[in-house]
XYZ file of C-alpha atoms in Angstrom:
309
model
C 0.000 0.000 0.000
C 0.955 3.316 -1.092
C -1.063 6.047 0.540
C -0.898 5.815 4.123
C -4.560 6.110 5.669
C -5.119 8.413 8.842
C -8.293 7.684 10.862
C -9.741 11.263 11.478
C -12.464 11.575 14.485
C -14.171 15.292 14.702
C -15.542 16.170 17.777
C -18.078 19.025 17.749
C -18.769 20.778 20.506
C -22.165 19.713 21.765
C -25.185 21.401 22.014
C -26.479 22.161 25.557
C -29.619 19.917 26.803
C -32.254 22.606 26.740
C -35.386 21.946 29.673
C -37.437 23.933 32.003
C -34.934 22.964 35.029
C -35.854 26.415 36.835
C -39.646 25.597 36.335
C -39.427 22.111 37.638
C -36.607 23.088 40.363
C -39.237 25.857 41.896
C -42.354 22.951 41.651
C -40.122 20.639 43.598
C -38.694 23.190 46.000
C -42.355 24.079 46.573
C -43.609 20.576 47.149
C -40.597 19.836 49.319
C -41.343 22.333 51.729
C -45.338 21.719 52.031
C -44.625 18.053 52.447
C -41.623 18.288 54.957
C -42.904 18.097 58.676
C -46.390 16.992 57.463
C -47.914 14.775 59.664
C -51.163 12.681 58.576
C -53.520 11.036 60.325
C -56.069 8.484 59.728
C -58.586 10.446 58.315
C -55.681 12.239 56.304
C -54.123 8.921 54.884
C -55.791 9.357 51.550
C -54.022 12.726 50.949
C -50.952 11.085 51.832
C -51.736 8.607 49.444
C -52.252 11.374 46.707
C -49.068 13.427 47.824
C -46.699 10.001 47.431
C -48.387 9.831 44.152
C -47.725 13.322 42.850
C -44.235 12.930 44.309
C -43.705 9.573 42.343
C -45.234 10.908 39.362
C -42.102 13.936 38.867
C -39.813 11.668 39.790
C -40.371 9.147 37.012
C -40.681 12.165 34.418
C -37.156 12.651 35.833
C -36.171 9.886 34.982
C -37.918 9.121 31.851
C -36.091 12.767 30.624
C -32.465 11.638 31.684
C -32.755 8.340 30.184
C -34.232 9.791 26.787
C -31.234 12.444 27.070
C -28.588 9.686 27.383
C -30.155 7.621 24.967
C -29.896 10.722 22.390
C -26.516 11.501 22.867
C -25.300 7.907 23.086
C -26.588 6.716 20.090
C -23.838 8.587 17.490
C -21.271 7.340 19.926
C -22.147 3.767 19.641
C -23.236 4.018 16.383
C -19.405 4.952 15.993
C -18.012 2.083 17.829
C -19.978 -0.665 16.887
C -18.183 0.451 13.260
C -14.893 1.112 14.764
C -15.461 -2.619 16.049
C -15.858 -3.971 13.162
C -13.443 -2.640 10.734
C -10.821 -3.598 13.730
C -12.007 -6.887 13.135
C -11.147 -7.027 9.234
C -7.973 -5.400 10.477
C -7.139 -8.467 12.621
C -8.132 -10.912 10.011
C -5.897 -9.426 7.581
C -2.690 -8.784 10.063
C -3.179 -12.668 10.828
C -3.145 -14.308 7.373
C -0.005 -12.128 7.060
C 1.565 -13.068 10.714
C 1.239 -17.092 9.279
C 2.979 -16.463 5.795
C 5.560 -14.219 8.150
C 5.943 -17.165 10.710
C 6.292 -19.637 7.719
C 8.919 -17.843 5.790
C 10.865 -17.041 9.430
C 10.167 -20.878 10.254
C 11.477 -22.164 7.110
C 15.031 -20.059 7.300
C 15.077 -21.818 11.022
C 14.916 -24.940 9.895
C 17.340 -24.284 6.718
C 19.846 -22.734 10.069
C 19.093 -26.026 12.148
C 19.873 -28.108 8.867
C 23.176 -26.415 7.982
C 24.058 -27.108 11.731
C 23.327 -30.494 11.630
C 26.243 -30.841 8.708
C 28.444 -29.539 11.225
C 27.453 -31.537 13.999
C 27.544 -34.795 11.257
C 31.016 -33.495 10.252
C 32.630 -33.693 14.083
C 30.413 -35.950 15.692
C 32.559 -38.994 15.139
C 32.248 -41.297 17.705
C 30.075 -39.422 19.978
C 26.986 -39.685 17.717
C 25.331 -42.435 19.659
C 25.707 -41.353 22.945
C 24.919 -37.643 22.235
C 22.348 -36.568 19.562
C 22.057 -33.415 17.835
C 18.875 -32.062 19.372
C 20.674 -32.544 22.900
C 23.549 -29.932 21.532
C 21.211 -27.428 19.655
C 20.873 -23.829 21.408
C 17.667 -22.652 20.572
C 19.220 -19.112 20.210
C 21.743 -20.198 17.406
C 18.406 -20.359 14.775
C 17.295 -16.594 15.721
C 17.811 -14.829 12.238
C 19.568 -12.040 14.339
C 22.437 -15.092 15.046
C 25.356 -15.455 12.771
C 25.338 -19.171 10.953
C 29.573 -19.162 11.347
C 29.120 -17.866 15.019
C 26.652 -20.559 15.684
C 29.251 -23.440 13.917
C 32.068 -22.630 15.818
C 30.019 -22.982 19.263
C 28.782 -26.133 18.534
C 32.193 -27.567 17.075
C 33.654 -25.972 20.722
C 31.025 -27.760 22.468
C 31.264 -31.410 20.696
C 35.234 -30.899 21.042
C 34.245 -30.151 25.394
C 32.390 -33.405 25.585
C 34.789 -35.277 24.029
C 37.399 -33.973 26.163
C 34.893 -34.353 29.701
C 34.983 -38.061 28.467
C 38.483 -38.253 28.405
C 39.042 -36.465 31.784
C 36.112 -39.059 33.029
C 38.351 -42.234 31.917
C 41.523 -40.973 32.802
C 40.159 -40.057 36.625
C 37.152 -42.037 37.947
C 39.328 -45.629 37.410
C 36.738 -48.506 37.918
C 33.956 -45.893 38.287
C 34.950 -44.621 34.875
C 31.667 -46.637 33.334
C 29.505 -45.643 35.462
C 30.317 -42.436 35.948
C 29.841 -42.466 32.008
C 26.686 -42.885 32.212
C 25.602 -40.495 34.621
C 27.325 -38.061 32.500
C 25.500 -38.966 29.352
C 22.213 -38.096 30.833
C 22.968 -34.354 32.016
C 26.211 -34.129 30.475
C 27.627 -32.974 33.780
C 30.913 -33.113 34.527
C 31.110 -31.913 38.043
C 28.671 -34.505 38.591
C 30.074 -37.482 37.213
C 33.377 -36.450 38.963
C 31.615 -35.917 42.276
C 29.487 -39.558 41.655
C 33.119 -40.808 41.726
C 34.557 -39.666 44.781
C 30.787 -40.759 46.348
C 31.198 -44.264 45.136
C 35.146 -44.361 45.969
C 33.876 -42.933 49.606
C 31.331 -45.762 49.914
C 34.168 -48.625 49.226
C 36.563 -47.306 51.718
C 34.010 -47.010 53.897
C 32.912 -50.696 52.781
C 36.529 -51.800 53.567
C 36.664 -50.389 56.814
C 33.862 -52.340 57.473
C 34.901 -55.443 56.825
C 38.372 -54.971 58.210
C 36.328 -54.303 61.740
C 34.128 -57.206 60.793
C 37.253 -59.711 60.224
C 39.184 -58.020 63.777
C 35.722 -58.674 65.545
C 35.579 -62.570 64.132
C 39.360 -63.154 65.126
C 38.914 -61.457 68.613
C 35.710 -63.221 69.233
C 37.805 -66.849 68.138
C 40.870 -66.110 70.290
C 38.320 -65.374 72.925
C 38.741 -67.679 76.372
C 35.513 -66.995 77.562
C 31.642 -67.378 75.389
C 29.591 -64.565 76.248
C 25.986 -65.650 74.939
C 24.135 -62.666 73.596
C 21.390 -60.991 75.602
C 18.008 -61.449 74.833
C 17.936 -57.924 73.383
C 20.396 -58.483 71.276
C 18.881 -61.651 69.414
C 15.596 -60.025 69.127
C 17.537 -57.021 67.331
C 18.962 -59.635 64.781
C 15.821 -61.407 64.593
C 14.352 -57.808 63.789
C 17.159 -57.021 61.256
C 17.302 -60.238 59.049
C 13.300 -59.795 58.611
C 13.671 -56.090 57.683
C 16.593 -56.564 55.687
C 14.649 -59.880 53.656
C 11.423 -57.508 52.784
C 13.783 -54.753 51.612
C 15.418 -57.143 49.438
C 11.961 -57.112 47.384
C 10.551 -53.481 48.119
C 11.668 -50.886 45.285
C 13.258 -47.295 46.313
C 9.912 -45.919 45.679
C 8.028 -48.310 47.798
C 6.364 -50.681 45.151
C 6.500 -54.228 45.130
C 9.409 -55.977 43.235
C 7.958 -59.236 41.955
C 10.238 -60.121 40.003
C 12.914 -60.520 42.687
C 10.301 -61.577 44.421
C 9.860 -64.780 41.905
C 13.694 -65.663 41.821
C 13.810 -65.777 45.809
C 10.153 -66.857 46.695
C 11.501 -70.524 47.350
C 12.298 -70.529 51.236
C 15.820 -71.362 52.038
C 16.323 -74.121 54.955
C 18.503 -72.732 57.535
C 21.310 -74.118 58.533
C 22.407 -75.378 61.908
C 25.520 -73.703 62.696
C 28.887 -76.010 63.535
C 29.704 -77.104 66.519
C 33.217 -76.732 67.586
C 35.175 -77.647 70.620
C 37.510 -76.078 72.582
C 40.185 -77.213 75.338
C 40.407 -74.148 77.590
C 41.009 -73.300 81.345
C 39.431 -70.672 83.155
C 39.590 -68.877 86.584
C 36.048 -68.578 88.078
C 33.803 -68.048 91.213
C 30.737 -70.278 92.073
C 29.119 -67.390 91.051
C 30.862 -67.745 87.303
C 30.047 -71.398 87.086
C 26.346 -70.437 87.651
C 26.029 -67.670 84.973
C 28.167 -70.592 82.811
C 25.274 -73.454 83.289
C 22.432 -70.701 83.018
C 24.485 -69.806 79.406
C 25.060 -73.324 78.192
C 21.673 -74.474 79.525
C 19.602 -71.340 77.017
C 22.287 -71.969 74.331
C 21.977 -75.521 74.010
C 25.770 -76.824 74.151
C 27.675 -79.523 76.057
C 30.762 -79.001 77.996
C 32.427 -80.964 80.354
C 35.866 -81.488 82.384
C 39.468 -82.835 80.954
C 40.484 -85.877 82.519
């Protein structure tokens, strides 16, 4: 379009509402003040009647005579906006056919930017293209038409050149983690976190290893031991408490749902085993009392013992 339109709105000055406002203002000034302090009686209640009436009746010619007023002066306004309305309508039909050819043509160059990316990514991908697809590299902000195409290659050649190198820092550190850790990485390509997951798990085995090294000191104290100390009754009720939490854990998921197919491999009960009897050639100092807490022990325990001829 050529010749640019102006919308031009003139706005006369309005004439003056003319009505016989000093006529009516004396009536009602008039009727105001015979009416005011009246008091009526019930022989007077049909003049009161009347008076309500007449009072009424000016008010609704009041009314009646503002609403025709507004209605007279309104109707050239809305008049005007009911067109206004509509013409802004065929304005918005028009501005949106050409907002979907706009979005299509601005669409289209995207996807020609996101294609001539996608040759770069093809051309440095190498061996990374399994573990880390295109889509999971592309910045949004590299397809804005405002974004250079060359800017845009050399960020995403940086970037597939980073994660090859976080790789290589993630072999070359985490050791027998280095899988794992691997993996992690591939889902939030993270490298703080995959190097963090490693010292966690490295944490957990030395703590593991401590473990057992206390577990193994406690077995080879409790064998060079002289003396059996039975375990309380608290104790074996703990134990008994343990080996049944730790046996429904074993098919409980982390998020509290039934695992059934662990459940399947293990459902067939296992038939415990009588532990081994061993025997020992000792000697002891003791009391009477000692030799009492001894028979009490070996009498709840279940074992024989005897002297050394």
């Amino acid at each position: 379009m050529t010749n640019e339109l102006t919308v031009r709105v003139e706005h006369p000055e309005l004439p003056a509402i003319r009505w016989n406002e000093t006529e009516v203002q004396q009536n009602l000034t008039e009727m105001l003040a015979a009416y005011t302090g009246r008091v009526y009686t019930p022989d007077t209640i049909k003049d009161a009647k009347a008076d309500r009436a007449a009072v009424n009746k000016l008010d609704k010619q009041l009314s009646d005579a503002a609403r025709s007023a507004k209605a007279f002066y309104m109707k050239p306004l809305e008049e005007f906006l009911q067109s206004a309305k509509q013409m802004q309508g065929q304005c918005k039909a028009v501005s949106d056919a050409i907002d979907q050819q706009v979005k299509a043509v601005e669409e289209a160059e995207r996807q020609d930017k996101a294609d001539a990316l996608r040759a770069v990514y093809a051309d440095c991908i190498g061996e990374l293209r399994e573990l880390i697809p295109f889509d999971r590299l592309l910045v949004s902000q590299w397809l804005n038409k405002t974004y250079d195409l060359a800017k845009a290659s050399r960020e995403l050649r940086r970037d597939v050149e980073t994660r090859r190198k976080e790789l290589k820092i993630i072999q070359d550190t985490c050791g027998e983690d280095a899988e794992a850790c691997k993996l992690g990485y591939l889902r939030v390509l993270d490298l703080n976190a995959a190097l963090a997951e490693h010292l966690r798990l490295q944490d957990n085995r030395e703590k593991l290893r401590r473990a057992e090294a206390e577990r193994q000191a406690a077995e080879r104290a409790r064998a060079a031991a002289p003396v059996i100390i039975p375990p309380t009754e608290e104790e074996r009720q703990l134990k008994a408490e343990a080996e049944q939490s730790a046996q429904r854990n074993a098919f409980i998921t982390a998020s509290g749902r039934l695992d059934c197919e662990v459940l399947q491999r293990f459902a067939a009960p296992a038939q415990p085993e009588l532990p081994a009897r061993k025997q020992y050639r000792f000697w002891v100092e003791f009391t009477r009392e000692d030799i009492a807490w001894f028979k009490q022990g070996a009498a709840e325990r279940g074992f024989r013992y005897g002297s050394i001829k």
